[in-house]
Amino acid sequence: MDFVEGEIIGFDKPYRWTSFDVVGKTRWLLCHRLGKKKLKVGHTGTLDPLATGVVVVCTGKKTKLIDQLQQHIKEYVATLQLGATTPSYDLEKPIDATYPTAHITRELVEQVIPTFLGEQWQVPPMFSAVKVDGKRAYELARKGKEVALKPKLLTIDEIEILRFDAETMQLEIRVVCSKGTYIRALARDIGERLHSGAHLIALRRTRVGDIRVEDCINFEQFQALIENETEDTK
């Protein structure tokens, strides 16, 4: 493999790592092993720190493909907790409100979930990387400032119920969607459409384009890979 000329690498991002952590660790490992001071490295789409799964990283000249690769569809498996919301729509912030759930049945869930298929207007979360007047929305949100974010048009190609537990009010879904879809915001919208509330308690990105999570590597495997590659070239 020629990381300077350019490679595309699928990583299974660990929990609580940012996408920038993945890029930084990749760059450090490659520069350290290849004896270089600089190397172009970038990712093709941000994944929240509390999510795991596919993060695609490009190196060298393949970074020119990042804009193209960012357009690829993405697949997620998400677990929602119904009946409660948080300001971040996930576990980053504590629960700020609870809602009735006695009316939520499997039948109601099966009626509501298909209504999210196709084109949707979605308001991004305040705790997101969307830019507002040159600043990230999450920076403003963490300072207690509220900003009205504009809705964005996106497409949900597939959405299905994987599991619904009426006792715990937890709902697991699989979603195939376009670039720019916030699954946290989708959780919020599902809760509202169920006449209740909801937030994410688990999220895993299982596919980006043709790169599936089962084909991705972790950083121990990546370190072993580059050590073998560089040994072979000595």
mmCIF file of N, CA and C in Angstrom, residues 88-213:
data_model
loop_
_atom_site.group_PDB
_atom_site.id
_atom_site.type_symbol
_atom_site.label_atom_id
_atom_site.label_comp_id
_atom_site.label_asym_id
_atom_site.label_seq_id
_atom_site.Cartn_x
_atom_site.Cartn_y
_atom_site.Cartn_z
ATOM 1 N N SER A 88 -29.255 17.487 23.547
ATOM 2 C CA SER A 88 -28.388 17.073 22.447
ATOM 3 C C SER A 88 -29.005 15.969 21.595
ATOM 4 N N TYR A 89 -30.164 15.491 22.024
ATOM 5 C CA TYR A 89 -30.890 14.390 21.368
ATOM 6 C C TYR A 89 -30.175 13.053 21.497
ATOM 7 N N ASP A 90 -29.153 12.985 22.355
ATOM 8 C CA ASP A 90 -28.469 11.726 22.631
ATOM 9 C C ASP A 90 -28.031 11.736 24.092
ATOM 10 N N LEU A 91 -27.028 10.918 24.452
ATOM 11 C CA LEU A 91 -26.617 10.804 25.848
ATOM 12 C C LEU A 91 -25.556 11.818 26.262
ATOM 13 N N GLU A 92 -25.196 12.736 25.365
ATOM 14 C CA GLU A 92 -24.202 13.747 25.730
ATOM 15 C C GLU A 92 -24.726 14.640 26.856
ATOM 16 N N LYS A 93 -26.023 14.920 26.842
ATOM 17 C CA LYS A 93 -26.651 15.763 27.853
ATOM 18 C C LYS A 93 -27.708 14.959 28.617
ATOM 19 N N PRO A 94 -27.960 15.312 29.885
ATOM 20 C CA PRO A 94 -28.965 14.581 30.664
ATOM 21 C C PRO A 94 -30.385 14.866 30.189
ATOM 22 N N ILE A 95 -31.290 14.008 30.596
ATOM 23 C CA ILE A 95 -32.707 14.152 30.230
ATOM 24 C C ILE A 95 -33.254 15.476 30.761
ATOM 25 N N ASP A 96 -33.944 16.200 29.874
ATOM 26 C CA ASP A 96 -34.506 17.493 30.275
ATOM 27 C C ASP A 96 -36.035 17.484 30.330
ATOM 28 N N ALA A 97 -36.660 16.430 29.803
ATOM 29 C CA ALA A 97 -38.124 16.348 29.847
ATOM 30 C C ALA A 97 -38.566 14.909 29.611
ATOM 31 N N THR A 98 -39.687 14.537 30.221
ATOM 32 C CA THR A 98 -40.261 13.208 29.996
ATOM 33 C C THR A 98 -41.687 13.373 29.465
ATOM 34 N N TYR A 99 -42.165 12.333 28.772
ATOM 35 C CA TYR A 99 -43.448 12.413 28.080
ATOM 36 C C TYR A 99 -44.215 11.098 28.249
ATOM 37 N N PRO A 100 -45.535 11.125 28.091
ATOM 38 C CA PRO A 100 -46.344 9.905 28.194
ATOM 39 C C PRO A 100 -45.965 8.896 27.107
ATOM 40 N N THR A 101 -46.030 7.629 27.453
ATOM 41 C CA THR A 101 -45.733 6.565 26.476
ATOM 42 C C THR A 101 -46.799 5.462 26.479
ATOM 43 N N ALA A 102 -47.781 5.578 27.373
ATOM 44 C CA ALA A 102 -48.780 4.503 27.500
ATOM 45 C C ALA A 102 -49.519 4.250 26.193
ATOM 46 N N HIS A 103 -49.614 5.285 25.361
ATOM 47 C CA HIS A 103 -50.354 5.153 24.097
ATOM 48 C C HIS A 103 -49.504 4.547 22.978
ATOM 49 N N ILE A 104 -48.207 4.378 23.209
ATOM 50 C CA ILE A 104 -47.318 3.894 22.143
ATOM 51 C C ILE A 104 -47.355 2.369 22.100
ATOM 52 N N THR A 105 -47.845 1.849 20.994
ATOM 53 C CA THR A 105 -47.922 0.409 20.775
ATOM 54 C C THR A 105 -47.077 0.031 19.556
ATOM 55 N N ARG A 106 -46.874 -1.249 19.388
ATOM 56 C CA ARG A 106 -46.157 -1.736 18.199
ATOM 57 C C ARG A 106 -46.882 -1.273 16.930
ATOM 58 N N GLU A 107 -48.193 -1.309 16.967
ATOM 59 C CA GLU A 107 -48.981 -0.912 15.803
ATOM 60 C C GLU A 107 -48.758 0.563 15.467
ATOM 61 N N LEU A 108 -48.716 1.421 16.494
ATOM 62 C CA LEU A 108 -48.490 2.842 16.257
ATOM 63 C C LEU A 108 -47.099 3.077 15.685
ATOM 64 N N VAL A 109 -46.108 2.394 16.231
ATOM 65 C CA VAL A 109 -44.738 2.526 15.731
ATOM 66 C C VAL A 109 -44.671 2.104 14.267
ATOM 67 N N GLU A 110 -45.356 1.001 13.929
ATOM 68 C CA GLU A 110 -45.350 0.507 12.553
ATOM 69 C C GLU A 110 -46.064 1.471 11.602
ATOM 70 N N GLN A 111 -46.982 2.262 12.112
ATOM 71 C CA GLN A 111 -47.651 3.267 11.286
ATOM 72 C C GLN A 111 -46.760 4.489 11.070
ATOM 73 N N VAL A 112 -46.026 4.876 12.101
ATOM 74 C CA VAL A 112 -45.259 6.119 12.069
ATOM 75 C C VAL A 112 -43.947 5.981 11.307
ATOM 76 N N ILE A 113 -43.211 4.912 11.528
ATOM 77 C CA ILE A 113 -41.868 4.784 10.952
ATOM 78 C C ILE A 113 -41.856 4.928 9.423
ATOM 79 N N PRO A 114 -42.764 4.310 8.673
ATOM 80 C CA PRO A 114 -42.727 4.462 7.204
ATOM 81 C C PRO A 114 -42.980 5.887 6.718
ATOM 82 N N THR A 115 -43.539 6.753 7.554
ATOM 83 C CA THR A 115 -43.802 8.133 7.126
ATOM 84 C C THR A 115 -42.510 8.931 6.951
ATOM 85 N N PHE A 116 -41.389 8.372 7.379
ATOM 86 C CA PHE A 116 -40.103 9.058 7.229
ATOM 87 C C PHE A 116 -39.378 8.678 5.940
ATOM 88 N N LEU A 117 -39.958 7.803 5.153
ATOM 89 C CA LEU A 117 -39.345 7.424 3.873
ATOM 90 C C LEU A 117 -39.410 8.580 2.870
ATOM 91 N N GLY A 118 -38.366 8.692 2.053
ATOM 92 C CA GLY A 118 -38.360 9.695 0.995
ATOM 93 C C GLY A 118 -37.721 10.997 1.433
ATOM 94 N N GLU A 119 -38.028 12.055 0.700
ATOM 95 C CA GLU A 119 -37.448 13.362 1.009
ATOM 96 C C GLU A 119 -38.058 13.927 2.289
ATOM 97 N N GLN A 120 -37.202 14.500 3.118
ATOM 98 C CA GLN A 120 -37.627 15.058 4.394
ATOM 99 C C GLN A 120 -36.918 16.385 4.634
ATOM 100 N N TRP A 121 -37.621 17.335 5.245
ATOM 101 C CA TRP A 121 -36.977 18.547 5.738
ATOM 102 C C TRP A 121 -36.628 18.305 7.197
ATOM 103 N N GLN A 122 -35.354 18.477 7.523
ATOM 104 C CA GLN A 122 -34.895 18.185 8.881
ATOM 105 C C GLN A 122 -34.140 19.379 9.457
ATOM 106 N N VAL A 123 -34.510 19.779 10.658
ATOM 107 C CA VAL A 123 -33.775 20.828 11.360
ATOM 108 C C VAL A 123 -32.615 20.178 12.104
ATOM 109 N N PRO A 124 -31.365 20.561 11.813
ATOM 110 C CA PRO A 124 -30.209 19.949 12.483
ATOM 111 C C PRO A 124 -30.237 20.200 13.993
ATOM 112 N N PRO A 125 -29.579 19.358 14.768
ATOM 113 C CA PRO A 125 -29.489 19.585 16.213
ATOM 114 C C PRO A 125 -28.643 20.824 16.516
ATOM 115 N N MET A 126 -28.970 21.494 17.622
ATOM 116 C CA MET A 126 -28.130 22.616 18.050
ATOM 117 C C MET A 126 -26.717 22.121 18.371
ATOM 118 N N PHE A 127 -26.621 20.923 18.948
ATOM 119 C CA PHE A 127 -25.316 20.337 19.235
ATOM 120 C C PHE A 127 -24.841 19.598 17.983
ATOM 121 N N SER A 128 -24.456 20.367 16.972
ATOM 122 C CA SER A 128 -23.983 19.801 15.709
ATOM 123 C C SER A 128 -22.902 20.701 15.142
ATOM 124 N N ALA A 129 -22.276 20.230 14.059
ATOM 125 C CA ALA A 129 -21.166 20.980 13.452
ATOM 126 C C ALA A 129 -21.637 21.989 12.405
ATOM 127 N N VAL A 130 -22.948 22.180 12.295
ATOM 128 C CA VAL A 130 -23.479 23.168 11.354
ATOM 129 C C VAL A 130 -22.925 24.548 11.706
ATOM 130 N N LYS A 131 -22.520 25.298 10.688
ATOM 131 C CA LYS A 131 -21.947 26.621 10.936
ATOM 132 C C LYS A 131 -23.028 27.705 10.963
ATOM 133 N N VAL A 132 -22.920 28.575 11.963
ATOM 134 C CA VAL A 132 -23.813 29.726 12.106
ATOM 135 C C VAL A 132 -22.938 30.965 12.273
ATOM 136 N N ASP A 133 -22.962 31.841 11.274
ATOM 137 C CA ASP A 133 -22.119 33.045 11.299
ATOM 138 C C ASP A 133 -20.648 32.705 11.563
ATOM 139 N N GLY A 134 -20.194 31.641 10.914
ATOM 140 C CA GLY A 134 -18.787 31.269 11.008
ATOM 141 C C GLY A 134 -18.424 30.430 12.215
ATOM 142 N N LYS A 135 -19.386 30.146 13.094
ATOM 143 C CA LYS A 135 -19.114 29.334 14.275
ATOM 144 C C LYS A 135 -19.948 28.059 14.242
ATOM 145 N N ARG A 136 -19.410 26.998 14.846
ATOM 146 C CA ARG A 136 -20.136 25.741 14.916
ATOM 147 C C ARG A 136 -21.314 25.879 15.879
ATOM 148 N N ALA A 137 -22.427 25.278 15.507
ATOM 149 C CA ALA A 137 -23.628 25.370 16.345
ATOM 150 C C ALA A 137 -23.369 24.826 17.746
ATOM 151 N N TYR A 138 -22.582 23.742 17.840
ATOM 152 C CA TYR A 138 -22.347 23.162 19.167
ATOM 153 C C TYR A 138 -21.551 24.102 20.076
ATOM 154 N N GLU A 139 -20.702 24.949 19.481
ATOM 155 C CA GLU A 139 -19.955 25.921 20.283
ATOM 156 C C GLU A 139 -20.908 26.930 20.915
ATOM 157 N N LEU A 140 -21.900 27.371 20.134
ATOM 158 C CA LEU A 140 -22.896 28.309 20.645
ATOM 159 C C LEU A 140 -23.795 27.631 21.681
ATOM 160 N N ALA A 141 -24.181 26.377 21.387
ATOM 161 C CA ALA A 141 -25.068 25.646 22.295
ATOM 162 C C ALA A 141 -24.405 25.433 23.654
ATOM 163 N N ARG A 142 -23.110 25.134 23.652
ATOM 164 C CA ARG A 142 -22.410 24.891 24.920
ATOM 165 C C ARG A 142 -22.207 26.161 25.726
ATOM 166 N N LYS A 143 -22.397 27.307 25.073
ATOM 167 C CA LYS A 143 -22.347 28.594 25.771
ATOM 168 C C LYS A 143 -23.742 29.047 26.198
ATOM 169 N N GLY A 144 -24.727 28.186 25.950
ATOM 170 C CA GLY A 144 -26.090 28.504 26.345
ATOM 171 C C GLY A 144 -26.839 29.386 25.375
ATOM 172 N N LYS A 145 -26.285 29.575 24.184
ATOM 173 C CA LYS A 145 -26.944 30.431 23.193
ATOM 174 C C LYS A 145 -27.831 29.592 22.281
ATOM 175 N N GLU A 146 -29.024 30.078 22.020
ATOM 176 C CA GLU A 146 -29.942 29.386 21.124
ATOM 177 C C GLU A 146 -29.981 30.078 19.773
ATOM 178 N N VAL A 147 -29.846 29.295 18.728
ATOM 179 C CA VAL A 147 -29.852 29.823 17.367
ATOM 180 C C VAL A 147 -30.864 29.029 16.548
ATOM 181 N N ALA A 148 -31.645 29.719 15.754
ATOM 182 C CA ALA A 148 -32.611 29.043 14.885
ATOM 183 C C ALA A 148 -31.882 28.486 13.662
ATOM 184 N N LEU A 149 -31.788 27.180 13.580
ATOM 185 C CA LEU A 149 -31.120 26.535 12.454
ATOM 186 C C LEU A 149 -32.117 26.276 11.332
ATOM 187 N N LYS A 150 -31.666 26.457 10.113
ATOM 188 C CA LYS A 150 -32.541 26.276 8.955
ATOM 189 C C LYS A 150 -32.701 24.792 8.632
ATOM 190 N N PRO A 151 -33.906 24.367 8.277
ATOM 191 C CA PRO A 151 -34.104 22.965 7.883
ATOM 192 C C PRO A 151 -33.374 22.640 6.589
ATOM 193 N N LYS A 152 -32.933 21.390 6.488
ATOM 194 C CA LYS A 152 -32.222 20.925 5.292
ATOM 195 C C LYS A 152 -32.991 19.773 4.659
ATOM 196 N N LEU A 153 -32.968 19.735 3.338
ATOM 197 C CA LEU A 153 -33.651 18.665 2.615
ATOM 198 C C LEU A 153 -32.735 17.452 2.513
ATOM 199 N N LEU A 154 -33.241 16.303 2.912
ATOM 200 C CA LEU A 154 -32.473 15.065 2.851
ATOM 201 C C LEU A 154 -33.384 13.947 2.355
ATOM 202 N N THR A 155 -32.781 12.796 2.131
ATOM 203 C CA THR A 155 -33.558 11.651 1.649
ATOM 204 C C THR A 155 -33.295 10.432 2.514
ATOM 205 N N ILE A 156 -34.364 9.793 2.946
ATOM 206 C CA ILE A 156 -34.254 8.510 3.646
ATOM 207 C C ILE A 156 -34.732 7.432 2.680
ATOM 208 N N ASP A 157 -33.780 6.609 2.233
ATOM 209 C CA ASP A 157 -34.083 5.585 1.237
ATOM 210 C C ASP A 157 -34.719 4.340 1.845
ATOM 211 N N GLU A 158 -34.292 3.999 3.055
ATOM 212 C CA GLU A 158 -34.838 2.825 3.742
ATOM 213 C C GLU A 158 -34.907 3.126 5.234
ATOM 214 N N ILE A 159 -35.967 2.665 5.866
ATOM 215 C CA ILE A 159 -36.061 2.731 7.324
ATOM 216 C C ILE A 159 -36.913 1.553 7.781
ATOM 217 N N GLU A 160 -36.400 0.792 8.724
ATOM 218 C CA GLU A 160 -37.148 -0.378 9.188
ATOM 219 C C GLU A 160 -36.973 -0.571 10.688
ATOM 220 N N ILE A 161 -37.984 -1.174 11.286
ATOM 221 C CA ILE A 161 -37.954 -1.489 12.714
ATOM 222 C C ILE A 161 -37.205 -2.810 12.894
ATOM 223 N N LEU A 162 -36.168 -2.801 13.707
ATOM 224 C CA LEU A 162 -35.443 -4.028 14.032
ATOM 225 C C LEU A 162 -35.943 -4.636 15.336
ATOM 226 N N ARG A 163 -36.318 -3.742 16.266
ATOM 227 C CA ARG A 163 -36.792 -4.224 17.568
ATOM 228 C C ARG A 163 -37.587 -3.126 18.264
ATOM 229 N N PHE A 164 -38.686 -3.514 18.906
ATOM 230 C CA PHE A 164 -39.433 -2.583 19.741
ATOM 231 C C PHE A 164 -39.808 -3.288 21.031
ATOM 232 N N ASP A 165 -39.405 -2.711 22.158
ATOM 233 C CA ASP A 165 -39.691 -3.277 23.473
ATOM 234 C C ASP A 165 -40.687 -2.357 24.172
ATOM 235 N N ALA A 166 -41.918 -2.818 24.309
ATOM 236 C CA ALA A 166 -42.979 -1.993 24.893
ATOM 237 C C ALA A 166 -42.783 -1.772 26.384
ATOM 238 N N GLU A 167 -42.000 -2.618 27.046
ATOM 239 C CA GLU A 167 -41.761 -2.448 28.483
ATOM 240 C C GLU A 167 -40.727 -1.355 28.744
ATOM 241 N N THR A 168 -39.621 -1.405 28.021
ATOM 242 C CA THR A 168 -38.564 -0.400 28.233
ATOM 243 C C THR A 168 -38.758 0.831 27.357
ATOM 244 N N MET A 169 -39.677 0.735 26.388
ATOM 245 C CA MET A 169 -39.910 1.798 25.406
ATOM 246 C C MET A 169 -38.636 2.121 24.615
ATOM 247 N N GLN A 170 -37.934 1.064 24.250
ATOM 248 C CA GLN A 170 -36.759 1.234 23.397
ATOM 249 C C GLN A 170 -37.058 0.709 21.993
ATOM 250 N N LEU A 171 -36.619 1.480 21.019
ATOM 251 C CA LEU A 171 -36.891 1.178 19.613
ATOM 252 C C LEU A 171 -35.577 1.151 18.845
ATOM 253 N N GLU A 172 -35.326 0.045 18.155
ATOM 254 C CA GLU A 172 -34.111 -0.072 17.332
ATOM 255 C C GLU A 172 -34.521 -0.048 15.861
ATOM 256 N N ILE A 173 -33.868 0.809 15.088
ATOM 257 C CA ILE A 173 -34.195 0.943 13.670
ATOM 258 C C ILE A 173 -32.932 0.884 12.812
ATOM 259 N N ARG A 174 -33.136 0.519 11.554
ATOM 260 C CA ARG A 174 -32.065 0.598 10.553
ATOM 261 C C ARG A 174 -32.460 1.670 9.553
ATOM 262 N N VAL A 175 -31.505 2.543 9.236
ATOM 263 C CA VAL A 175 -31.788 3.682 8.365
ATOM 264 C C VAL A 175 -30.728 3.766 7.264
ATOM 265 N N VAL A 176 -31.176 3.905 6.018
ATOM 266 C CA VAL A 176 -30.288 4.190 4.891
ATOM 267 C C VAL A 176 -30.666 5.583 4.397
ATOM 268 N N CYS A 177 -29.683 6.492 4.370
ATOM 269 C CA CYS A 177 -30.024 7.887 4.130
ATOM 270 C C CYS A 177 -28.927 8.631 3.377
ATOM 271 N N SER A 178 -29.263 9.843 2.977
ATOM 272 C CA SER A 178 -28.344 10.678 2.220
ATOM 273 C C SER A 178 -27.383 11.422 3.145
ATOM 274 N N LYS A 179 -26.390 12.043 2.520
ATOM 275 C CA LYS A 179 -25.459 12.902 3.231
ATOM 276 C C LYS A 179 -26.235 13.982 3.996
ATOM 277 N N GLY A 180 -25.726 14.316 5.189
ATOM 278 C CA GLY A 180 -26.322 15.411 5.942
ATOM 279 C C GLY A 180 -27.456 15.032 6.856
ATOM 280 N N THR A 181 -27.808 13.734 6.903
ATOM 281 C CA THR A 181 -28.879 13.289 7.791
ATOM 282 C C THR A 181 -28.348 13.150 9.215
ATOM 283 N N TYR A 182 -29.019 13.779 10.153
ATOM 284 C CA TYR A 182 -28.670 13.625 11.568
ATOM 285 C C TYR A 182 -29.619 12.609 12.185
ATOM 286 N N ILE A 183 -29.084 11.467 12.583
ATOM 287 C CA ILE A 183 -29.927 10.427 13.176
ATOM 288 C C ILE A 183 -30.463 10.885 14.528
ATOM 289 N N ARG A 184 -29.714 11.736 15.221
ATOM 290 C CA ARG A 184 -30.210 12.304 16.485
ATOM 291 C C ARG A 184 -31.472 13.138 16.240
ATOM 292 N N ALA A 185 -31.443 13.917 15.161
ATOM 293 C CA ALA A 185 -32.618 14.726 14.826
ATOM 294 C C ALA A 185 -33.769 13.837 14.366
ATOM 295 N N LEU A 186 -33.452 12.754 13.686
ATOM 296 C CA LEU A 186 -34.478 11.799 13.287
ATOM 297 C C LEU A 186 -35.139 11.198 14.524
ATOM 298 N N ALA A 187 -34.337 10.886 15.545
ATOM 299 C CA ALA A 187 -34.885 10.361 16.804
ATOM 300 C C ALA A 187 -35.849 11.376 17.419
ATOM 301 N N ARG A 188 -35.441 12.642 17.439
ATOM 302 C CA ARG A 188 -36.311 13.708 17.943
ATOM 303 C C ARG A 188 -37.639 13.736 17.190
ATOM 304 N N ASP A 189 -37.551 13.656 15.851
ATOM 305 C CA ASP A 189 -38.749 13.767 15.024
ATOM 306 C C ASP A 189 -39.655 12.549 15.170
ATOM 307 N N ILE A 190 -39.054 11.371 15.337
ATOM 308 C CA ILE A 190 -39.856 10.161 15.559
ATOM 309 C C ILE A 190 -40.622 10.296 16.875
ATOM 310 N N GLY A 191 -39.925 10.774 17.907
ATOM 311 C CA GLY A 191 -40.597 10.972 19.196
ATOM 312 C C GLY A 191 -41.775 11.911 19.081
ATOM 313 N N GLU A 192 -41.594 13.009 18.354
ATOM 314 C CA GLU A 192 -42.682 13.985 18.189
ATOM 315 C C GLU A 192 -43.845 13.383 17.410
ATOM 316 N N ARG A 193 -43.522 12.602 16.367
ATOM 317 C CA ARG A 193 -44.585 12.030 15.549
ATOM 318 C C ARG A 193 -45.340 10.932 16.294
ATOM 319 N N LEU A 194 -44.714 10.394 17.332
ATOM 320 C CA LEU A 194 -45.370 9.419 18.203
ATOM 321 C C LEU A 194 -46.128 10.120 19.340
ATOM 322 N N HIS A 195 -46.179 11.466 19.274
ATOM 323 C CA HIS A 195 -46.827 12.280 20.309
ATOM 324 C C HIS A 195 -46.194 12.027 21.674
ATOM 325 N N SER A 196 -44.870 11.960 21.656
ATOM 326 C CA SER A 196 -44.102 11.747 22.881
ATOM 327 C C SER A 196 -42.758 12.443 22.701
ATOM 328 N N GLY A 197 -41.708 11.848 23.217
ATOM 329 C CA GLY A 197 -40.355 12.351 23.031
ATOM 330 C C GLY A 197 -39.432 11.183 22.788
ATOM 331 N N ALA A 198 -38.203 11.460 22.336
ATOM 332 C CA ALA A 198 -37.236 10.382 22.111
ATOM 333 C C ALA A 198 -35.834 10.960 22.026
ATOM 334 N N HIS A 199 -34.855 10.122 22.362
ATOM 335 C CA HIS A 199 -33.454 10.481 22.155
ATOM 336 C C HIS A 199 -32.660 9.216 21.872
ATOM 337 N N LEU A 200 -31.496 9.402 21.263
ATOM 338 C CA LEU A 200 -30.631 8.266 20.927
ATOM 339 C C LEU A 200 -29.898 7.754 22.155
ATOM 340 N N ILE A 201 -29.857 6.440 22.310
ATOM 341 C CA ILE A 201 -29.019 5.858 23.361
ATOM 342 C C ILE A 201 -27.909 4.994 22.770
ATOM 343 N N ALA A 202 -27.981 4.723 21.478
ATOM 344 C CA ALA A 202 -26.905 3.993 20.797
ATOM 345 C C ALA A 202 -27.012 4.249 19.304
ATOM 346 N N LEU A 203 -25.832 4.371 18.648
ATOM 347 C CA LEU A 203 -25.806 4.584 17.204
ATOM 348 C C LEU A 203 -24.557 3.942 16.615
ATOM 349 N N ARG A 204 -24.772 3.203 15.545
ATOM 350 C CA ARG A 204 -23.652 2.558 14.850
ATOM 351 C C ARG A 204 -23.826 2.782 13.352
ATOM 352 N N ARG A 205 -22.800 3.367 12.718
ATOM 353 C CA ARG A 205 -22.839 3.519 11.262
ATOM 354 C C ARG A 205 -22.298 2.232 10.657
ATOM 355 N N THR A 206 -23.134 1.556 9.903
ATOM 356 C CA THR A 206 -22.790 0.229 9.405
ATOM 357 C C THR A 206 -22.316 0.213 7.960
ATOM 358 N N ARG A 207 -22.507 1.352 7.258
ATOM 359 C CA ARG A 207 -22.065 1.385 5.858
ATOM 360 C C ARG A 207 -21.910 2.818 5.380
ATOM 361 N N VAL A 208 -20.888 3.050 4.567
ATOM 362 C CA VAL A 208 -20.722 4.298 3.813
ATOM 363 C C VAL A 208 -20.440 3.884 2.378
ATOM 364 N N GLY A 209 -21.377 4.154 1.471
ATOM 365 C CA GLY A 209 -21.213 3.671 0.100
ATOM 366 C C GLY A 209 -21.113 2.160 0.083
ATOM 367 N N ASP A 210 -20.021 1.638 -0.482
ATOM 368 C CA ASP A 210 -19.811 0.187 -0.544
ATOM 369 C C ASP A 210 -18.965 -0.328 0.609
ATOM 370 N N ILE A 211 -18.552 0.549 1.506
ATOM 371 C CA ILE A 211 -17.693 0.138 2.622
ATOM 372 C C ILE A 211 -18.564 -0.213 3.817
ATOM 373 N N ARG A 212 -18.538 -1.484 4.191
ATOM 374 C CA ARG A 212 -19.357 -1.971 5.301
ATOM 375 C C ARG A 212 -18.510 -2.116 6.563
ATOM 376 N N VAL A 213 -19.162 -2.020 7.716
ATOM 377 C CA VAL A 213 -18.429 -2.027 8.980
ATOM 378 C C VAL A 213 -17.672 -3.338 9.189
#
